[in-house]
CSV table of C-alpha atoms in Angstrom, one decimal:
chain,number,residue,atom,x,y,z
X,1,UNK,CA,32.9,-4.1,-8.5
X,2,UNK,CA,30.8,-1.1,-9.0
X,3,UNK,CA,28.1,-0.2,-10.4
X,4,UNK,CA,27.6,3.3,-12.4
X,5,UNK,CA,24.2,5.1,-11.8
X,6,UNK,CA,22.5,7.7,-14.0
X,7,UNK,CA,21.6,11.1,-12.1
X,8,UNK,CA,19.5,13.9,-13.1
X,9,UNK,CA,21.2,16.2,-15.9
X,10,UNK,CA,23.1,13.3,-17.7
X,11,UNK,CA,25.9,12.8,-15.6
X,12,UNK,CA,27.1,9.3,-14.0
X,13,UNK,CA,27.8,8.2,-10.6
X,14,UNK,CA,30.1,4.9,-9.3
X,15,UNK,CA,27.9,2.9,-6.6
X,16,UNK,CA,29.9,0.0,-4.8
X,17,UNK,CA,26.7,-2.9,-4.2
X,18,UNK,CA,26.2,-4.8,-0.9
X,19,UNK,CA,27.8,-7.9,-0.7
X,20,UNK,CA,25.3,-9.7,1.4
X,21,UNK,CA,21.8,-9.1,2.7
X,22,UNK,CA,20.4,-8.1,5.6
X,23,UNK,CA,20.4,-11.0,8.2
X,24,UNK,CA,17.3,-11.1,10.0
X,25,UNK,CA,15.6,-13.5,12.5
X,26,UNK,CA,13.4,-16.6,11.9
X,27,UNK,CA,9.5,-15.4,10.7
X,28,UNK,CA,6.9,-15.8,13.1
X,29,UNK,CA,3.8,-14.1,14.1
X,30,UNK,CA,3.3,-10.5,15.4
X,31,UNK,CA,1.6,-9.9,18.7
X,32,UNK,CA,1.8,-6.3,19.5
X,33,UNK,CA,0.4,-4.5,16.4
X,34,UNK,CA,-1.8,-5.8,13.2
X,35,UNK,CA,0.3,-5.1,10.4
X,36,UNK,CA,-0.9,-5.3,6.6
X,37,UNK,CA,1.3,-4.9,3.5
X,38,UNK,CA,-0.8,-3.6,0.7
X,39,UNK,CA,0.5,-5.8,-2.2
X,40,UNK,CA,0.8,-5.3,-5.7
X,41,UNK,CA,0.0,-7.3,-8.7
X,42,UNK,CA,2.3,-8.8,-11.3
X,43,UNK,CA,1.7,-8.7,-14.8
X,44,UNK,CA,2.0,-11.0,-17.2
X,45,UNK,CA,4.9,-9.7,-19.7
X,46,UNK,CA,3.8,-11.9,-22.7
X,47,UNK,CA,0.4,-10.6,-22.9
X,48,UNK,CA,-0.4,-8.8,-25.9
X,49,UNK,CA,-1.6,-5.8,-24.5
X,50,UNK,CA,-1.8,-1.8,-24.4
X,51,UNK,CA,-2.3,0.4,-21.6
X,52,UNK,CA,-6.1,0.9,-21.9
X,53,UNK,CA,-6.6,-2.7,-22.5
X,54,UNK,CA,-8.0,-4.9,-19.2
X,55,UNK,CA,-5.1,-6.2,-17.1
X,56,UNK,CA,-3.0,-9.1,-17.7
X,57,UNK,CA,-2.2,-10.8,-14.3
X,58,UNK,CA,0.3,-13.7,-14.2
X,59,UNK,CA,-1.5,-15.3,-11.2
X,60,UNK,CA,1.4,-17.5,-10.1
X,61,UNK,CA,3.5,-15.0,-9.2
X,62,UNK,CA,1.3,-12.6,-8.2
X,63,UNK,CA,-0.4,-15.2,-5.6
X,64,UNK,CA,3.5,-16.3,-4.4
X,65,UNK,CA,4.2,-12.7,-3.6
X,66,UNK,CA,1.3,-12.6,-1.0
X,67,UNK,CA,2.6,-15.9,-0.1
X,68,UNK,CA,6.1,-14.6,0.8
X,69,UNK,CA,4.0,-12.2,2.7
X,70,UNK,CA,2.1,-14.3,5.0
X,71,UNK,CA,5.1,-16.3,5.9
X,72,UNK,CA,6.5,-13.5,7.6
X,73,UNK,CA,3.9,-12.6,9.8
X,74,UNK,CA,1.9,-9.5,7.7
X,75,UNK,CA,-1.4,-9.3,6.7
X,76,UNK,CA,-2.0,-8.5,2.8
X,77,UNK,CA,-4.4,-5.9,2.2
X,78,UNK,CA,-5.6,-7.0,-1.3
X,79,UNK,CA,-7.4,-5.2,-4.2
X,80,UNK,CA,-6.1,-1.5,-3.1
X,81,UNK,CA,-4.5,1.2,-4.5
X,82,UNK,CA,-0.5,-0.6,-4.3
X,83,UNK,CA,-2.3,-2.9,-6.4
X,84,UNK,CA,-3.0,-0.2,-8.8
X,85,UNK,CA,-6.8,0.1,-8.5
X,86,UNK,CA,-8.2,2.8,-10.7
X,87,UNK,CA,-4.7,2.9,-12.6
X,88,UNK,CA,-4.6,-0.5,-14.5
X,89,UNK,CA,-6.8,-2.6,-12.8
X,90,UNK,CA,-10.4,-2.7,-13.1
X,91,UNK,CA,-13.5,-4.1,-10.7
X,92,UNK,CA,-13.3,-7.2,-13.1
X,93,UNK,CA,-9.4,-7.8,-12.7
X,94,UNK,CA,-9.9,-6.8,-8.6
X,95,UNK,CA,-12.7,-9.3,-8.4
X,96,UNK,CA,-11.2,-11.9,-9.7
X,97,UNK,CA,-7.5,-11.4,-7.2
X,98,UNK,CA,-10.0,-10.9,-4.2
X,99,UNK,CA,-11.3,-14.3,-5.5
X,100,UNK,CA,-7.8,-15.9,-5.6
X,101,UNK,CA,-6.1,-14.1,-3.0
X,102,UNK,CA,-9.3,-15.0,0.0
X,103,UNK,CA,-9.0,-18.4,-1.7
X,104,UNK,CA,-4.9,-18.4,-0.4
X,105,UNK,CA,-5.1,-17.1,2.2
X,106,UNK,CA,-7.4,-19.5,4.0
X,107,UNK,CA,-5.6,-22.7,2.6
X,108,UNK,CA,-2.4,-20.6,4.3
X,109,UNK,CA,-3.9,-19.3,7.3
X,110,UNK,CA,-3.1,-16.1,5.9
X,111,UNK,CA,-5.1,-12.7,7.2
X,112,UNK,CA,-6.2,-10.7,4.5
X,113,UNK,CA,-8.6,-7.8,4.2
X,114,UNK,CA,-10.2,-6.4,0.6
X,115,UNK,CA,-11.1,-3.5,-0.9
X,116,UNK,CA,-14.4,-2.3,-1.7
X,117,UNK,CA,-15.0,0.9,-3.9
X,118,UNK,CA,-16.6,2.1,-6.8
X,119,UNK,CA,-14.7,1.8,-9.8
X,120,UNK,CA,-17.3,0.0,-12.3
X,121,UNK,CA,-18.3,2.6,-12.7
X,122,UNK,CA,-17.3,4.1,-16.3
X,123,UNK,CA,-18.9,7.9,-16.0
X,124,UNK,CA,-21.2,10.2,-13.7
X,125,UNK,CA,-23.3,8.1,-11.3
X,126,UNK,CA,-25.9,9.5,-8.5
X,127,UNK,CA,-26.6,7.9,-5.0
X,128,UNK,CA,-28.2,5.4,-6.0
X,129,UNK,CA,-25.6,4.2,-8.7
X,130,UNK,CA,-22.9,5.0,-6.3
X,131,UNK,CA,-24.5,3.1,-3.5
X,132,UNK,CA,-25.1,-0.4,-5.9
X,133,UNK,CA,-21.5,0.0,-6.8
X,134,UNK,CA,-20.7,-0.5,-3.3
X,135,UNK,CA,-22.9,-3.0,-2.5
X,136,UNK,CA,-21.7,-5.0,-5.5
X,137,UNK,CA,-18.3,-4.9,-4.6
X,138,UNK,CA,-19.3,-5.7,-0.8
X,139,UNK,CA,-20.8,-8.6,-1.7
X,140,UNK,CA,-17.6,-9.8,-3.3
X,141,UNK,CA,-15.6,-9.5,-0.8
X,142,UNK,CA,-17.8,-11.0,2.3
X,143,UNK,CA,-18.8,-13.9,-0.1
X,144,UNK,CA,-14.7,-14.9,-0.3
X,145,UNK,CA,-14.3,-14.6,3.6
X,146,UNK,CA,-12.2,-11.9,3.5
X,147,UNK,CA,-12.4,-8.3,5.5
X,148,UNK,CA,-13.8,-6.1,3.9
X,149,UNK,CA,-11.7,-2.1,3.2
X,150,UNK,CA,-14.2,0.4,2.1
X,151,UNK,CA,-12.4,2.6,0.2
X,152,UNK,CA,-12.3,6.1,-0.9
X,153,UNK,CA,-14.9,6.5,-3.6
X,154,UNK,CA,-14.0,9.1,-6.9
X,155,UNK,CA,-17.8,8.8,-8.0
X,156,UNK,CA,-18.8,10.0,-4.7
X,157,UNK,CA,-16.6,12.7,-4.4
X,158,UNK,CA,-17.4,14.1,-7.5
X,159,UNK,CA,-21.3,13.5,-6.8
X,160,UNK,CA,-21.6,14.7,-3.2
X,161,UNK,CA,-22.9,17.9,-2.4
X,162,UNK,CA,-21.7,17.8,1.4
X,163,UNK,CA,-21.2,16.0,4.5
X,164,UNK,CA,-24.4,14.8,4.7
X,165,UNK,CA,-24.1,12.5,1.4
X,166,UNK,CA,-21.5,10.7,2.8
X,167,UNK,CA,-22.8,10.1,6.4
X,168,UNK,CA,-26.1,9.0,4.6
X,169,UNK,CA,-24.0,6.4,2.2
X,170,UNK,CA,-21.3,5.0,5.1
X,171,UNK,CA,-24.2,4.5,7.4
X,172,UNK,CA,-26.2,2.6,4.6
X,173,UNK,CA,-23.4,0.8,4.0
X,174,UNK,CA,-22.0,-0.5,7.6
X,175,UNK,CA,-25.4,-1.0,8.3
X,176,UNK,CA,-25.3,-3.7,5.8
X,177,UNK,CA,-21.5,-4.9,6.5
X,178,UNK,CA,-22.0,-8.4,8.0
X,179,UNK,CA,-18.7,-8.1,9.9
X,180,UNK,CA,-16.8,-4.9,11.3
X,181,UNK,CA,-14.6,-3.4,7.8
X,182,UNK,CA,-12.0,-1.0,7.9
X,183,UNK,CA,-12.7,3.0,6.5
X,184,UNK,CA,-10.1,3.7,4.2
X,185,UNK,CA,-9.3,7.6,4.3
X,186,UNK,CA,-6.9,8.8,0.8
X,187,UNK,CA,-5.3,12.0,0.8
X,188,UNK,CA,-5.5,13.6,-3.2
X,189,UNK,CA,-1.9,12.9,-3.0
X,190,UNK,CA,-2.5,9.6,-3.6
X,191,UNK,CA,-5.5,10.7,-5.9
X,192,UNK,CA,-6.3,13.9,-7.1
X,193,UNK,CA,-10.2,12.8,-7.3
X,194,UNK,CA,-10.1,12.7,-4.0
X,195,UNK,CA,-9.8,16.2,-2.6
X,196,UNK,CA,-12.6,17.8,-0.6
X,197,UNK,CA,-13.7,13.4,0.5
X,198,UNK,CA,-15.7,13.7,3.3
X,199,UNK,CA,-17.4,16.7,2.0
X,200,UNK,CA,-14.9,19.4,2.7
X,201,UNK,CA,-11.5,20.4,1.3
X,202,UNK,CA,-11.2,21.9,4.7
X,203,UNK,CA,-9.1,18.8,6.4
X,204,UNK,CA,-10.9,19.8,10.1
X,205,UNK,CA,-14.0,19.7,8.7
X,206,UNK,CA,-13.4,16.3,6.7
X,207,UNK,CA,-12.4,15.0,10.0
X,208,UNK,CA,-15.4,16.0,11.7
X,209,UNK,CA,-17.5,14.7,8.8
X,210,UNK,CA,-15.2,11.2,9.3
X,211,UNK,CA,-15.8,11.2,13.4
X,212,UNK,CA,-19.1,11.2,12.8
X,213,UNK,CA,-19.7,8.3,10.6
X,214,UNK,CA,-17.2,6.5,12.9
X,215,UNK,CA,-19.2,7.3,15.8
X,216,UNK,CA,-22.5,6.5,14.7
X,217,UNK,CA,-21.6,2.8,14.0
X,218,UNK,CA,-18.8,1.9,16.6
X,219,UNK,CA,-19.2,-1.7,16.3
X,220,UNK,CA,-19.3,-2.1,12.3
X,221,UNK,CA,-15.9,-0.3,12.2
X,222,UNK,CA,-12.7,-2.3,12.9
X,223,UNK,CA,-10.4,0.4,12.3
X,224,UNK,CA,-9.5,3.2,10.0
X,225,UNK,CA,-6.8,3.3,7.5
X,226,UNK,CA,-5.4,7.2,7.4
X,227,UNK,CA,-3.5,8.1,4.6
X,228,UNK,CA,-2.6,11.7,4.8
X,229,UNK,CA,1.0,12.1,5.2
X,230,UNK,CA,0.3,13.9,7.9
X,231,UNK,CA,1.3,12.3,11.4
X,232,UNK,CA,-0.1,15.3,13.7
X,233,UNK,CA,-3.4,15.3,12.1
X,234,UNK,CA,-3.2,10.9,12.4
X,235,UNK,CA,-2.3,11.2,16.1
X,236,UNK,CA,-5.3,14.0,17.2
X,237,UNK,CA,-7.3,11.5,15.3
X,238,UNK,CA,-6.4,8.2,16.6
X,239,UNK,CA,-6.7,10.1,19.8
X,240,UNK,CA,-10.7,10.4,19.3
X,241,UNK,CA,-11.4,7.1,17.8
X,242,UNK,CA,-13.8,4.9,20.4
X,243,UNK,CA,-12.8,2.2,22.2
X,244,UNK,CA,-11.8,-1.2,19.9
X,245,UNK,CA,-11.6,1.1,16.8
X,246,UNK,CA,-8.0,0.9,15.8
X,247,UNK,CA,-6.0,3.0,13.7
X,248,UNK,CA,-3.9,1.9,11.0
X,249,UNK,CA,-1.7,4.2,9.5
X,250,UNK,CA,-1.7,4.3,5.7
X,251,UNK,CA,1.2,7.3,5.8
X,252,UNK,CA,4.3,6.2,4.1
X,253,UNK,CA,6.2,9.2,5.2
X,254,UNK,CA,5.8,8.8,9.5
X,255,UNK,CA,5.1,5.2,10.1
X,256,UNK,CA,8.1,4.0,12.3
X,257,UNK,CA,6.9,7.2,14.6
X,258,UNK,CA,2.9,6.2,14.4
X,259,UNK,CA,3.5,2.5,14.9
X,260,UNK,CA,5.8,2.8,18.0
X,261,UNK,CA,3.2,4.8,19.1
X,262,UNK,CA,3.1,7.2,22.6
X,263,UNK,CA,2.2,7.4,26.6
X,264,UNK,CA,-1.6,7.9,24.7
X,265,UNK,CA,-1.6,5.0,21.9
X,266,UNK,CA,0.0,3.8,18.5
X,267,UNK,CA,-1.5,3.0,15.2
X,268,UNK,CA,-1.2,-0.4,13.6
X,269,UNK,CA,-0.3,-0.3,9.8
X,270,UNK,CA,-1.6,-1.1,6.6
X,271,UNK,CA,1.3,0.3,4.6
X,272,UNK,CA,2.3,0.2,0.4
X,273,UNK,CA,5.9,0.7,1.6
X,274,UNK,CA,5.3,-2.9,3.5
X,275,UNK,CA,5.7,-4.2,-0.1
X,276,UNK,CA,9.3,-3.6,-0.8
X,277,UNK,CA,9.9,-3.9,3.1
X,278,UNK,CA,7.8,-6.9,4.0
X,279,UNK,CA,10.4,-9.1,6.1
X,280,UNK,CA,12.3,-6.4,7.5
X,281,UNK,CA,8.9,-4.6,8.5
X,282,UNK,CA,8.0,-7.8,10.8
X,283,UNK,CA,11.3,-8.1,11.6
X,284,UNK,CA,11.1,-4.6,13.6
X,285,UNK,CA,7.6,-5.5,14.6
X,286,UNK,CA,8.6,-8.8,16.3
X,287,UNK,CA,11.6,-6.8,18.4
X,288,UNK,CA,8.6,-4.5,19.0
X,289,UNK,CA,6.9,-7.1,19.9
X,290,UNK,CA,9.5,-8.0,23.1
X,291,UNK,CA,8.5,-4.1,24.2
X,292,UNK,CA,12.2,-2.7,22.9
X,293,UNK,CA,10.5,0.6,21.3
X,294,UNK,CA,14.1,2.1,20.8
X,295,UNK,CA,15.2,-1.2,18.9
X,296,UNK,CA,12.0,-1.0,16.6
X,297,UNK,CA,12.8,2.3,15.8
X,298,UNK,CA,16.8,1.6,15.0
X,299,UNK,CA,15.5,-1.1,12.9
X,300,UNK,CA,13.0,0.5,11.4
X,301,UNK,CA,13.6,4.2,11.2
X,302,UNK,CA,16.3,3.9,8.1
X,303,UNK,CA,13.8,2.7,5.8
X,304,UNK,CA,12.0,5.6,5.5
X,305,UNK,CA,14.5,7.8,3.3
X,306,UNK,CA,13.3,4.9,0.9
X,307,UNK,CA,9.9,5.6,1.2
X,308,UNK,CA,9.7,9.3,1.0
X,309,UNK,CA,11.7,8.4,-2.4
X,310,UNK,CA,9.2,5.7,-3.8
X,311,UNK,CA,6.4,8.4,-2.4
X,312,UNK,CA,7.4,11.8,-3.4
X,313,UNK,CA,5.6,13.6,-5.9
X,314,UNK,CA,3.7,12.7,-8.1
X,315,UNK,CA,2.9,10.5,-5.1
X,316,UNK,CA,0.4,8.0,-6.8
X,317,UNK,CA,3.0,6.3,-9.3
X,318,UNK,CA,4.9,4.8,-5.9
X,319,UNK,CA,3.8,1.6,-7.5
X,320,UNK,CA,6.1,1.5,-10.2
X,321,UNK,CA,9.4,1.9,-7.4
X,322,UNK,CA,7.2,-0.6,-6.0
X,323,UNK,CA,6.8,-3.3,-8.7
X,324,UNK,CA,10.4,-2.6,-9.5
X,325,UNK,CA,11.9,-3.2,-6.4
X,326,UNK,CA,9.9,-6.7,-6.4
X,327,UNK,CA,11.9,-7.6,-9.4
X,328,UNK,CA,15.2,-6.6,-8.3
X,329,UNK,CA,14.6,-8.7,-5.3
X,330,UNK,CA,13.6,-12.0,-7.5
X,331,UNK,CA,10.2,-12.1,-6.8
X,332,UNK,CA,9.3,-11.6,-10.5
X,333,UNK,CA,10.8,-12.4,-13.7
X,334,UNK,CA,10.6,-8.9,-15.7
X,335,UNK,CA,9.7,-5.3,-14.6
X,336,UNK,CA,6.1,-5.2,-16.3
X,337,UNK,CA,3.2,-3.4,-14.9
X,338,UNK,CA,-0.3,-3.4,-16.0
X,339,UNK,CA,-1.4,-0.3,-17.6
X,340,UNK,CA,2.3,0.3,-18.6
X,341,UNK,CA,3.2,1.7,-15.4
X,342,UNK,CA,6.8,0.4,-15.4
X,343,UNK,CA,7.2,3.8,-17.4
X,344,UNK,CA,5.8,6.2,-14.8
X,345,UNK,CA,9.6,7.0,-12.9
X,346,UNK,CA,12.6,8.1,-14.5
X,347,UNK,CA,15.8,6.1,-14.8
X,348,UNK,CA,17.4,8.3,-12.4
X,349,UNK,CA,14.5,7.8,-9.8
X,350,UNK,CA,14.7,4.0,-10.3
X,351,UNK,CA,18.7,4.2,-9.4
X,352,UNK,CA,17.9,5.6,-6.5
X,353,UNK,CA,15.6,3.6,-5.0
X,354,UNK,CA,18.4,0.6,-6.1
X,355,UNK,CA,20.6,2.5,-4.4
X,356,UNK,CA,18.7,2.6,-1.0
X,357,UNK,CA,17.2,-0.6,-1.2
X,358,UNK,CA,20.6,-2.5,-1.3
X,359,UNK,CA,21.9,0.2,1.0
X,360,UNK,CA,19.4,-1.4,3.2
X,361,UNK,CA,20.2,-5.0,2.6
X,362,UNK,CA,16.8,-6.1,1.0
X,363,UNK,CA,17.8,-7.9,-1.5
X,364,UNK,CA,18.2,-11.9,-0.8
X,365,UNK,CA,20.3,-12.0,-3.5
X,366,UNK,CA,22.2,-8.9,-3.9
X,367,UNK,CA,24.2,-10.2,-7.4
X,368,UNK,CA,21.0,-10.9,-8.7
X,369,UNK,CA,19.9,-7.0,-8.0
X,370,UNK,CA,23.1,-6.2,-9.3
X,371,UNK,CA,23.1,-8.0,-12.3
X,372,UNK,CA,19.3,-6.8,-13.5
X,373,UNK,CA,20.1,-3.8,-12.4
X,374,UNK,CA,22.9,-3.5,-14.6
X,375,UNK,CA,20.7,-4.9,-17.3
X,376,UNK,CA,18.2,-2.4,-17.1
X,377,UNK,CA,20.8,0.5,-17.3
X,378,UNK,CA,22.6,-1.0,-20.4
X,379,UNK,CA,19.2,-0.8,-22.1
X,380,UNK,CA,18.8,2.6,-21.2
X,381,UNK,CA,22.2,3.4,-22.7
X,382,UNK,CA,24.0,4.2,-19.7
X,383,UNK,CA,27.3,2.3,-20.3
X,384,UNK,CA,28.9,0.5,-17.6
């Protein structure tokens, strides 16, 4: 049977579905890179809510998803922007998942890192504001055992007055990390408050600015998460980093590239698109794994026509292609988003990414896709 799709203008297409998925290989662990999947949160549908009103989180599910990642081999990297930080979830709904999801992932042996940022805070702050929203936040996420991301700050870009503001708060800051964190680098793609981070609009000088926090505190920084989009600039930086920092690429766009790396180095990931992709993802990292770079990239390389769909502009509402991807798939019961993101992509953008992702043979149960699928569209009006 088919299936018929809205496109752009009004018009209809006929789509024939998959009939089964993808077959892959038994999970296990990865050995070659460390991979994270950024993960998102699923909301609970019977809340009584609004989209400024604190986040309802159906915890269940939510914690299941990251289980379904761990038993593939991934990392989660928890509390981050895929998990719609800053647009639907606030410090108190992060806390509380970095609470339950460290809590997990030890009973599951599962690796997890957390993020750390600023968003408690409600208006303009100063350094020293800026700086206790940190530590705050810091605290959280060493008390729960898990890694701690420090990301990208919107008070401190709109506070700083130049390069030296941030070297003088990263400094203070990994200073007082107990264990080596990860820097977290987001292009204004991702966030608009973000442009000029690192005290310069000028991405050369933000990456001098970057090098030198880096450099001045080799052993408190794991690795750096880089997402830029941009896989020359990611390579000349990876290229610089010191010796044991590792780069893990955060660009949704290049990553089959940047993880199979060159003669000079790779990046590890800590990827949104690692969501939706999850077992296939390990999947390509275990053949990577056996040293068969041209296999990774024949497994891997197909996927990313649906990530430059789920990314493209406006780039930060990927979560919603995200979240609904995790329903068509069965690892949710509805297509709800905190904040009332489910609305963010048109019905013509969410047939696509349908489209793709069965195209791709993600779906365990490719009727089940079908049949919400077709759901969804019939409440839209498109008639089938």
């Amino acid at each position: 049977m088919t299936i018929r799709l809205p496109e752009p203008g009004g018009t209809t297409r006929e789509y024939r579905p998959r009939a089964e998925p993808l077959a892959l290989s038994a999970p296990g662990p990865l050995t070659s890179r460390t991979v994270f999947s950024a993960a998102h949160v699923v909301a609970d549908p019977y809340a009584d809510t609004t989209p400024d009103s604190p986040a309802a989180v159906d915890w269940d599910a939510t914690l299941a998803f990251r289980r379904h990642l761990w038993s593939h081999g991934l990392g989660v990297a928890e509390a981050m922007d895929t998990a719609q930080r800053g647009m639907g979830l606030d410090w108190a709904g992060a806390a509380e998942l970095i609470r339950r999801s460290a809590a997990e992932a030890h009973s599951v042996g599962g690796r997890i890192a957390c993020g750390v940022g600023t968003d408690q805070l409600t208006g303009p702050a100063g350094p020293p504001e800026i700086r206790a929203a940190y530590e705050e936040q810091l605290a959280v996420v060493e008390e729960s055992g898990a890694q701690a991301v420090l990301m990208a700050s919107r008070a401190l870009a709109a506070a700083a007055s130049g390069p030296e503001d941030y070297l003088d708060l990263y400094g203070h800051l990994l200073r007082q990390a107990s264990e080596p964190v990860i820097l977290h680098w987001l292009g204004p793609m991702f966030d608009p408050a973000l442009d000029g981070y690192w005290g310069s609009a000028d991405l050369d000088a933000a990456t001098e600015t970057f090098l030198d926090v880096i450099a001045a505190h080799p052993d408190k920084v794991d690795g750096i998460k880089v997402s830029l989009l941009d896989a020359r600039r990611e390579v000349e930086l990876r290229r610089r980093l010191p010796e044991g920092v590792r780069c893990y690429t955060g660009d949704d766009f290049h990553y089959p590239e940047l993880i199979a790396g060159d003669e000079q180095g790779f990046s590890h990931a800590l990827l949104g698109i690692f969501d939706p992709l999850g077992p296939l993802a390990a999947e390509a990292v275990r053949i990577l794994d056996t040293g068969d770079a041209e296999a990774f990239r024949k497994t891997l390389d197909p996927t990313v026509a649906l990530s430059r769909h789920l990314f493209e502009p406006p780039t930060r509402f990927y979560k919603t292609g995200v979240v609904f991807l995790a329903w068509l798939a069965g690892h949710q019961d509805h297509f709800t988003m905190v904040g009332g993101l489910q609305s963010a992509r048109s019905l013509p953008h969410l047939a696509r990414a349908y489209e793709l992702a069965d195209g791709l043979g993600l779906f365990p149960d490719p009727a089940r896709a079908e049949s919400r699928m077709r759901a969804l569209l019939t409440v839209q009006g498109v008639p089938q």
